[in-house]
XYZ file of C-alpha atoms in Angstrom:
329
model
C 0.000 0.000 0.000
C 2.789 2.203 0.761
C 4.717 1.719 -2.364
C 1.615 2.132 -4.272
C 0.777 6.066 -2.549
C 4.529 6.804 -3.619
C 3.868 5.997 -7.188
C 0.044 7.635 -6.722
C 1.972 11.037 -5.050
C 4.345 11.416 -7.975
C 1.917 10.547 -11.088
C -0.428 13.239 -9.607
C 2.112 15.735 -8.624
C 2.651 15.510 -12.582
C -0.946 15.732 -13.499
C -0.602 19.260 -10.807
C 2.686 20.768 -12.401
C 2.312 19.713 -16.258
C -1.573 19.024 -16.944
C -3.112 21.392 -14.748
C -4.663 18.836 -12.667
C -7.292 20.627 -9.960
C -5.806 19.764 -6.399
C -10.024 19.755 -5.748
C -10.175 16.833 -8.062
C -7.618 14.586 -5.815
C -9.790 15.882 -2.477
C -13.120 14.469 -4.306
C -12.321 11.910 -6.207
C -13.454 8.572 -4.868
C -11.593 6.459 -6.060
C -8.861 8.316 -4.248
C -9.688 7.700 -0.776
C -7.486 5.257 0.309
C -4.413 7.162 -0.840
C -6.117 10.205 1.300
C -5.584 8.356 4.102
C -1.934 8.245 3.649
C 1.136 10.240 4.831
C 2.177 10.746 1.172
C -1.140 12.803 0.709
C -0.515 14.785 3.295
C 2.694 15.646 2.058
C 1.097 16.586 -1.304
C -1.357 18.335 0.229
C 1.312 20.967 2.238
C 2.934 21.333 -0.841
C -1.107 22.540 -2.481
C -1.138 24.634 0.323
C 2.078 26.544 0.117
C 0.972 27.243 -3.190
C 4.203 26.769 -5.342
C 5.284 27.650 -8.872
C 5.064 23.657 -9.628
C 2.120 23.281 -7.614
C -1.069 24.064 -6.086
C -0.546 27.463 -6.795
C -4.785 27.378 -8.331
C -5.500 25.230 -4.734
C -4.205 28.052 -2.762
C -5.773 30.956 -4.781
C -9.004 28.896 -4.247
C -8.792 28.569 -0.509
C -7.890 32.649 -0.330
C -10.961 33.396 -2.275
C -12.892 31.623 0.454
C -10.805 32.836 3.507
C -11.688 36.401 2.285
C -15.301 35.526 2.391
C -14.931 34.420 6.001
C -12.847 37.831 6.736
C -13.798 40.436 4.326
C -12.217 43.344 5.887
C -8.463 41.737 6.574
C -7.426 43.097 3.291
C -8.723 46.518 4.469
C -7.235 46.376 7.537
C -3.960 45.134 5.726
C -4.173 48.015 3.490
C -4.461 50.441 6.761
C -1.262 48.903 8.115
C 0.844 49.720 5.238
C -0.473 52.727 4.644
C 0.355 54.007 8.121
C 3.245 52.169 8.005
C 4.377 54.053 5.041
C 3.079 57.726 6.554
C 5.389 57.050 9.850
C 8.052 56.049 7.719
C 8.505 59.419 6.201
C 7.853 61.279 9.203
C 10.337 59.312 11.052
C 12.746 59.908 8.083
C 12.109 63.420 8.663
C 12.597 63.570 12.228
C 15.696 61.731 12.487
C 17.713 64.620 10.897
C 16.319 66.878 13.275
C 16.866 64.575 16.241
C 20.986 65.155 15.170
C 20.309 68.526 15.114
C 18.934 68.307 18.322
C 21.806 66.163 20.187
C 24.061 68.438 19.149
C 22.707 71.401 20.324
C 23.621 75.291 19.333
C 21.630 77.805 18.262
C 18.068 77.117 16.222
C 18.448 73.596 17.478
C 15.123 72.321 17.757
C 14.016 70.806 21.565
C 15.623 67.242 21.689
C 13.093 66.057 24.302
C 10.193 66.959 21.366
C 11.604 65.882 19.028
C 13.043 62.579 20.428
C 9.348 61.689 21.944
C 8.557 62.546 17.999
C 11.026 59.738 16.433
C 9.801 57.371 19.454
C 6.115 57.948 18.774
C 7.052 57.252 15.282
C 9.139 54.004 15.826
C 6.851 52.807 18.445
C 4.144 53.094 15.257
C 5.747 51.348 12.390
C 6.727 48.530 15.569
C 3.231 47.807 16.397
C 1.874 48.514 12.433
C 4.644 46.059 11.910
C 3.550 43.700 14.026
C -0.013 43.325 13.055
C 0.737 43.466 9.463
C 2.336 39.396 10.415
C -0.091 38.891 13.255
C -2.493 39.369 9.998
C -1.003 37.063 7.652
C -0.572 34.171 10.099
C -4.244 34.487 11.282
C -4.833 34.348 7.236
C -2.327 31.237 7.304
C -3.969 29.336 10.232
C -7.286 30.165 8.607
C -6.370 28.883 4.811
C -5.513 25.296 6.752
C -8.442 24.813 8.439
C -10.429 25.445 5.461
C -8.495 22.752 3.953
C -8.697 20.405 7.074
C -12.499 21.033 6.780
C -12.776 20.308 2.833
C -10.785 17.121 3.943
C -13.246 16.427 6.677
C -16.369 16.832 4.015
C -14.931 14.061 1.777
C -14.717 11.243 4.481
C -17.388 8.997 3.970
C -20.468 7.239 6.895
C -22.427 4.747 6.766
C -26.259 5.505 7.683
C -28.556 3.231 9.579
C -29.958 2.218 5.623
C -26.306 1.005 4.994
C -26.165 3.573 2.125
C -22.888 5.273 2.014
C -22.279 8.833 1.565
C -19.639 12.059 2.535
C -20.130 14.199 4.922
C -20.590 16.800 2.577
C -23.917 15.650 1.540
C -25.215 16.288 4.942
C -24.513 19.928 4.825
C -27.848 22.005 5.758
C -28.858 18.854 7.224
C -27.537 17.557 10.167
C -24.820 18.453 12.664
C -22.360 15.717 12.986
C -20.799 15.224 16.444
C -17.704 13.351 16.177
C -16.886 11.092 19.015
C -13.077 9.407 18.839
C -11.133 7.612 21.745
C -10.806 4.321 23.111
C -14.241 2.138 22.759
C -15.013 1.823 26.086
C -14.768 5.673 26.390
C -17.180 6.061 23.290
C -19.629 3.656 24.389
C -19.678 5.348 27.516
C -20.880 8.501 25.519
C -23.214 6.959 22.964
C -25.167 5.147 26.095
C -25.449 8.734 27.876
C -26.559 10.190 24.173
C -29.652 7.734 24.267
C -30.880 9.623 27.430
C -31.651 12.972 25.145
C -32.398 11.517 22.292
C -35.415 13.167 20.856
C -34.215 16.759 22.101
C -30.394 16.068 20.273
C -32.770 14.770 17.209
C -34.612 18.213 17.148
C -31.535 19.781 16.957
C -30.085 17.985 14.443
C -27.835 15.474 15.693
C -25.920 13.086 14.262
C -23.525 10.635 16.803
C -20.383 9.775 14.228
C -18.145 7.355 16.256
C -14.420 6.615 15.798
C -12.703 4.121 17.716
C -8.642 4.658 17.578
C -7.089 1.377 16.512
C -10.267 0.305 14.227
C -8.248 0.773 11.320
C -5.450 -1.804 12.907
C -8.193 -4.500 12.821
C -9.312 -3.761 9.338
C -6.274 -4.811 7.623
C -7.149 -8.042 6.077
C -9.484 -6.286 4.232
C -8.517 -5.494 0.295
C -6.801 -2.266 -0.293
C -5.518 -0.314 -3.141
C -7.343 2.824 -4.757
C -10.761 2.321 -6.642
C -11.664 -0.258 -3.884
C -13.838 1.636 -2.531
C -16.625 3.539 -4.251
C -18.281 6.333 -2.036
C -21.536 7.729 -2.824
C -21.227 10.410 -5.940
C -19.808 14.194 -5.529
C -21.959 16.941 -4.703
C -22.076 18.943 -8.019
C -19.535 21.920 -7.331
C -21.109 25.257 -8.028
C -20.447 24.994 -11.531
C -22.707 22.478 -12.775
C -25.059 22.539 -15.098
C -28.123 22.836 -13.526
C -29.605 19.298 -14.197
C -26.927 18.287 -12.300
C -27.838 20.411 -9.147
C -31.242 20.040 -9.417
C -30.675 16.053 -8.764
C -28.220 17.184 -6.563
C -31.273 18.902 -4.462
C -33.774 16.403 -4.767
C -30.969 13.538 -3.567
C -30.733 15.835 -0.450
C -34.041 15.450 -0.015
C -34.366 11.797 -0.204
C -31.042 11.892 2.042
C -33.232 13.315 4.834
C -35.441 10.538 5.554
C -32.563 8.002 5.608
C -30.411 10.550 8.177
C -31.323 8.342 12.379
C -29.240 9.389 15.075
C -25.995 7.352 14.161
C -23.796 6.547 11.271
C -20.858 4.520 10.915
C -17.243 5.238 9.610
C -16.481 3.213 6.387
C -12.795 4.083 6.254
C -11.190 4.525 9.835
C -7.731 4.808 8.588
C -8.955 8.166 7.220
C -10.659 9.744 9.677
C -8.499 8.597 12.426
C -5.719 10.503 10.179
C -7.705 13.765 9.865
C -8.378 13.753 14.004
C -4.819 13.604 14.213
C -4.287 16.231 12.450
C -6.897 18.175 14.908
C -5.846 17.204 17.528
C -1.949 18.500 16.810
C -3.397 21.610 15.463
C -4.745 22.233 18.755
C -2.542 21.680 20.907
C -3.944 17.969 22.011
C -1.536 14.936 22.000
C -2.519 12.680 19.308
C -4.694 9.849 20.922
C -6.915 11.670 23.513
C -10.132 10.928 23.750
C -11.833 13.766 22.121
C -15.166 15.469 20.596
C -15.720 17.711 17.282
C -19.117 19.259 16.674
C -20.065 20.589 13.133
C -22.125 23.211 12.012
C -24.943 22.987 9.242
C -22.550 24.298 7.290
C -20.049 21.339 7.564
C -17.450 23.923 9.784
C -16.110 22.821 13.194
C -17.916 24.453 15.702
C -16.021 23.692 18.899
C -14.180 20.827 20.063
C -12.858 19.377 23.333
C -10.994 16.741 25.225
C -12.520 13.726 26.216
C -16.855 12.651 25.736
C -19.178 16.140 25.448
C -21.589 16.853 28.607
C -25.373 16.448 26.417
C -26.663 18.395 29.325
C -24.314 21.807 27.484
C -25.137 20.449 23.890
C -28.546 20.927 24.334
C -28.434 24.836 25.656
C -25.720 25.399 23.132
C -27.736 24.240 20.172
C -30.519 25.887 18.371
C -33.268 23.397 17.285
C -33.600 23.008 13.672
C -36.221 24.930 12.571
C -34.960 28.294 14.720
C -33.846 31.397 13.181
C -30.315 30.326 14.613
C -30.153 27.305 12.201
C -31.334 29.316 9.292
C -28.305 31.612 9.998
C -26.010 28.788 10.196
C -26.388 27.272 7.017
């Protein structure tokens, strides 16, 4: 399997640099899902990200497009710094002549105290403007991988209680998935609790998605290699013709009747890889037991270490049909 996402990571880091292969296309693909689940993606995938001449460079435009959506006024604010950057700039490179003129002293020499409070004001400025100029662009950083850790998180596929499978992507607008991973008897534990508020987690939307670390271990024997598998079909991107999203919203509608209160995870190597990756993003050593609710949206809401108190779920969620909800999709 290993030797076989080697020769999958260089044939489409190709298709990226010479036949302008979408980096979307690898994240949605099907077919591809086993090699998503392997370090050699993720290594492709940081290389999309940094958005490189060879690479990725359309993958990283994409996810900027939507970060500015999420922040629309960092580029203003951006602009503000520099511009103010710029303006103390020249002052200061005004002032510093007159700051000689000042330590020297003599006749016509201006007041050194002003002035030197003048070049510190100035300093102090272009510091701070500095500053939050890169406290900026690493916010925009952090931001542009989550969005990618969350369009990773949409393509990992369940299994509903009508053993259809499907991504999490197709339950956008219609549920919100709360992901339970740790040991099993630490899981159980929290699904048996869950049953106690079932109908009011239901109203809200609920949907229990268990992962217990080390199921992937026990699912060796099973066959591998890419095409294995074949999830349920793409959501149309926004770009298709509209037969295609049409079906697209009638399938969602079908999708609702078959959504319970639990679905299963068809490929735990992946999604134990992508809490990983959470968990080290935030601080939490790999293999804690820990929680992940999801908006409507398909966003991560909040997370935390170890099983989720229902009790807090409940006041923290809007039911369904509440103007809340409606905002959140």
């Amino acid at each position: 399997m290993r030797i076989e996402s080697k020769k999958a990571a260089e044939c489409l880091r190709e298709a990226l640099r010479d036949y302008n292969l979408k980096f979307g296309t690898i994240l949605n693909d099907p077919d591809l899902a086993p090699f998503r689940a392997s370090p050699e993606f993720k290594e492709l995938q940081e290389e999309a990200l940094r958005g490189g001449e060879d690479i990725g460079s359309g993958f990283r435009r994409d996810l900027k497009l939507i970060s500015e959506v999420q922040a629309p006024f960092r580029g203003v604010r951006r602009f503000f710094y520099v511009a103010l950057t710029a303006a103390a700039g020249i002052s200061t490179f005004f002032t510093i002549p007159r700051l000689v003129l000042a330590v020297r002293g003599g006749d016509g020499a201006p007041d050194l105290l002003e002035t030197a409070g003048n070049a510190a004001i100035n300093i102090g400025g272009i510091v701070v403007l500095v500053a939050l100029y890169f406290w900026e662009n690493k916010k925009e950083e952090k931001q542009i991988t989550q969005i990618s850790r969350n369009e990773t998180l949409s393509r990992l596929p369940v299994r509903l209680s009508t053993n259809r499978i499907i991504e999490l992507v197709q339950l956008r607008d219609i549920t919100r998935p709360v992901i339970l991973a740790g040991s099993k008897a630490s899981v159980t534990r929290a699904l048996q609790r869950a049953e106690r508020y079932r109908t009011e987690l239901l109203k809200r939307g609920v949907l229990l998605i268990p992962v217990i670390f080390g199921a992937s271990q026990k699912d060796q024997t099973k066959p591998r290699g890419f095409g294995a598998r074949r999830a349920a079909a793409s959501v149309p991107s926004v770009g298709g013709d509209f037969e295609k999203r049409t079906e697209s919203i009638a399938a969602k509608s079908r999708l609702k009747t078959e959504v319970r209160f639990k679905a299963d995870i068809v490929s735990p190597e992946q999604w134990e890889s992508w809490i990983r990756d959470q968990q080290v993003s935030e601080g939490v050593t790999p293999g804690e037991d820990v929680y992940i609710i999801l908006r409507l949206d398909g966003r991560v809401r909040r997370s935390g270490i170890g099983m989720p108190n229902w009790n807090d779920i409940l006041q923290e969620l809007p039911r369904l049909e509440d103007l809340m909800s409606k905002l959140e999709r």
